Amino acid sequence: MSTTEESRLELRKNLRDEQQKREKAEGALSKLQAKHDKQKEKLQENREENDQLRGQVDTVKKQNEELDKEKSDIRKSLDETQTTRNRLEMENETLQREIRKLKKIAETAEAEKKELEKKLKDQKAQALEDLRDIELQNKQLQKLSRQHSYKVEELETDKQNLSAQIQLNRRLSFKFDKDMSDDLLRAEKLEMEKAALVFQLKEAQKKFDDVVTENGNLADKVKQLEGKLKLKTDQQAEKKKQVQEKVDEMQKRIDELEAEHRTTPRTVRKEKSGFFKELMVEAPGTLERQNSIASSITEFVKNSEQFDEDLLKEPGTEKARLWEYHSDSRKWDDGKWSNSPIVIQMEKRPFAEGNLRTAYMVKRMDMPNLKFVAKMSKKTSHRREIYENDVEMQIFCKQWAEKFNAENPPKKVSYADAWLIELVDRRGNPVAMLETFIEGEYVKYSNNDGVVLVNRNTPQAFSHYTYEKSLEDLVIVDIQGVDDFYTDPQIHTKDQKGFGLGNLGQKGIFKFLITHECNAICQHLKLKLRKESSKQVVFTNGTMVFPEVVKTLDTNGVKLFDGASPPSRDLTSLTCIETLKCSSLDVLEISSEFLVTNSGSDLKIWDLGTWECKETLKGHCDVIEALAIHSKYIFSGSADKDIRVWSKTTFKCIATLAEHTAGVKVLICDGSRLYSGSNDKTIRVWSIDELREIEILKGHDKYVKTLAISQDSKILFSGGNDCVIKVWNLETMECIYNLESHKKWIKTLALSGNYLFSAGNDKKIKVWDISQLKLLKTVKPHADNVNGLLVCQDFILSVSDDASIKMHSCQNMEPLHSLNEHRVFSS
């Protein structure tokens, strides 16, 4: 290739490069032009901003001038500050000098401190030693204090027993004085009878002289008969001696075998078991107790069974033999013993302890769901016979409890089942009394010395019943247990035979009779009353029954619990259809004609069709708190202490009953009487026909707030601020019973059939069975005070200060529905 072509190619290449550069330059130029345009626009904007800034600069200049002035002022202040600073520096130098002096003092103090700490350490060590001595002395003092408190408790117990004994001695003294006066009267009578007998004796002497002559011939015959009788008596005495020697020999053999039968191998015992059968034939005159022991040992051999090895695999188990006493008659010691092997778990520590025995929880592995108690004597020398006596006595008392229950008392009683348990895995085969565990609070009602510790009717009536029905041969005392489920009894017998060392015989029976006071259950069982009275005694405490109450109840009342049916209507569909407004609504009553409410101190009569107020009755000078509607009258009670009587036809006040001395809180009426309860703690009974007071019922300790009356107007129930429901007999106008369960004010009562409903400030509704005067159920449906109750056919309605009206099921008293339209309840 030539040089020219190379130059040309080079040139073309350069041109292309130049062209590319030109194109790039044009693109950059266009970008610069666009950027220039933007900058121009921005410059214009900046010019506008500069104009604004110039105005701001002028403002700033003015502000700077002001700042210069302030600056000059600040300089002046700085000069003054500098002067102050110089002065403070001089003062600081002075303080530094003082600080150096204080440091020297501090160093001296530090040295003294170290010396004091050393001394304090020594004193602390000494104090610790003193403290240990004091703690040791304190422990000794606490020990002495506990011993002293134990002695105080023992003295207090002795004091109570002494007080009871003194009371008993007083009664005995009174009885002795009475018996002495009776004896003097009898002595005088005997003197008169003696004189008459002397005269008769003289007459008889004459006849006797005649008879002696006739009997002279019989003397020889009598001497002959006496000789024959003496000979026969000597022969019988010899036979009796021989029989007694034989009995003693057999008794010795029985005692030896009874001691050996537990340790003797089973095969040997089987060989010996025939001896006891022979013994029963050989010694028909042996005591019944010995017969019982012999038959029991025979039964032991007969019933010997194997222990359940599967149950013994459980940890803490041991073998035991359960001895059960069987008796079907009224004689306590004529039963038989049988036994069976069981596996038990007994706790190592007792859960309760008395003066004589300790109690251990026991689990029978064949009955894992039941609880049992083993009672063991603290004395290791306690003989097996004593445990057997205790079991036999408790079974005997259980039979008496069944007889008592057959008389249909208000509350039935029972005794815990009891057995003798032999711990065969333990050394010496110790025995204990086993019985079912009683859940609840343990109470001792009486002891075996005639002292009544807790005066309840049922325990005392049971003791009285056993005395009467045994034809005064025995009495069961020492009543104790949970409610009326008893244990550990004692029996006194007329002949003082049997029932252990606690049997005090006639003395124990006499002590019971001296202290026993008959109650309503004694009267109900028709026992011979031990308390003389010119009129029938009124009993107001404890368990009782009142046939007159049961007869007067409304048999068509509401049915509860098992006999109840669910509501026949849909309660959730209930809605408010009208709102009646009063200035202050406290009470309301409804009749078939109209609704009556209070509005402060006024009465308002509302039409049931239009729900409009048709009348306003004025007369009271304070708020109305009670209303009652009669066939002829409307009664209103007020805090002004008055009861006003209004005509139902003219709505005029026709009378004012002004006997109460405080505000009237409740009114109810029947066909002929009005009953009013008041803050003066009384219930007043008024004749509606005569509009006058006929009786005052006194018994409440605080305000009376609610009343309920039986269908035939023979029984009245009242409640109030003393938290007690009182039951009144309106024929005798006397309080016959108290129902106590509420802890706060009772504000409402409702009666239907056999059931009484009560509620108040404890927020609880309680249901009582009036046929037994017994509390059945307690529910707490509201969050505030319950002020009203209404019993309907298939539900119960309650009103509360929590602004709700609740409807409760008759089956279980559970809420079915709640009406919450109200905002605040006042009554």
Coordinates of N, CA, C and O in Angstrom, one line a residue, residues 106-116:
A106 N -9.2 15.5 110.0 CA -9.8 14.3 109.5 C -8.8 13.1 109.7 O -9.2 12.0 110.1
E107 N -7.5 13.4 109.4 CA -6.5 12.3 109.6 C -6.5 11.9 111.1 O -6.4 10.7 111.4
T108 N -6.5 12.9 111.9 CA -6.5 12.6 113.4 C -7.8 11.8 113.7 O -7.7 10.9 114.5
A109 N -8.9 12.2 113.2 CA -10.2 11.5 113.4 C -10.2 10.1 112.9 O -10.7 9.2 113.6
E110 N -9.5 9.9 111.7 CA -9.4 8.6 111.2 C -8.6 7.6 112.1 O -9.0 6.5 112.3
A111 N -7.6 8.2 112.7 CA -6.8 7.4 113.6 C -7.6 7.0 114.8 O -7.6 5.9 115.3
E112 N -8.4 8.0 115.3 CA -9.3 7.8 116.4 C -10.3 6.8 116.1 O -10.8 5.9 116.9
K113 N -10.8 6.9 114.8 CA -11.9 5.9 114.3 C -11.4 4.5 114.4 O -12.1 3.6 114.8
K114 N -10.1 4.3 113.9 CA -9.6 2.9 113.9 C -9.5 2.4 115.3 O -9.8 1.2 115.5
E115 N -9.1 3.3 116.2 CA -9.0 2.8 117.6 C -10.4 2.4 118.1 O -10.6 1.4 118.8
L116 N -11.4 3.3 117.7 CA -12.8 3.1 118.2 C -13.4 1.8 117.5 O -14.1 1.0 118.2

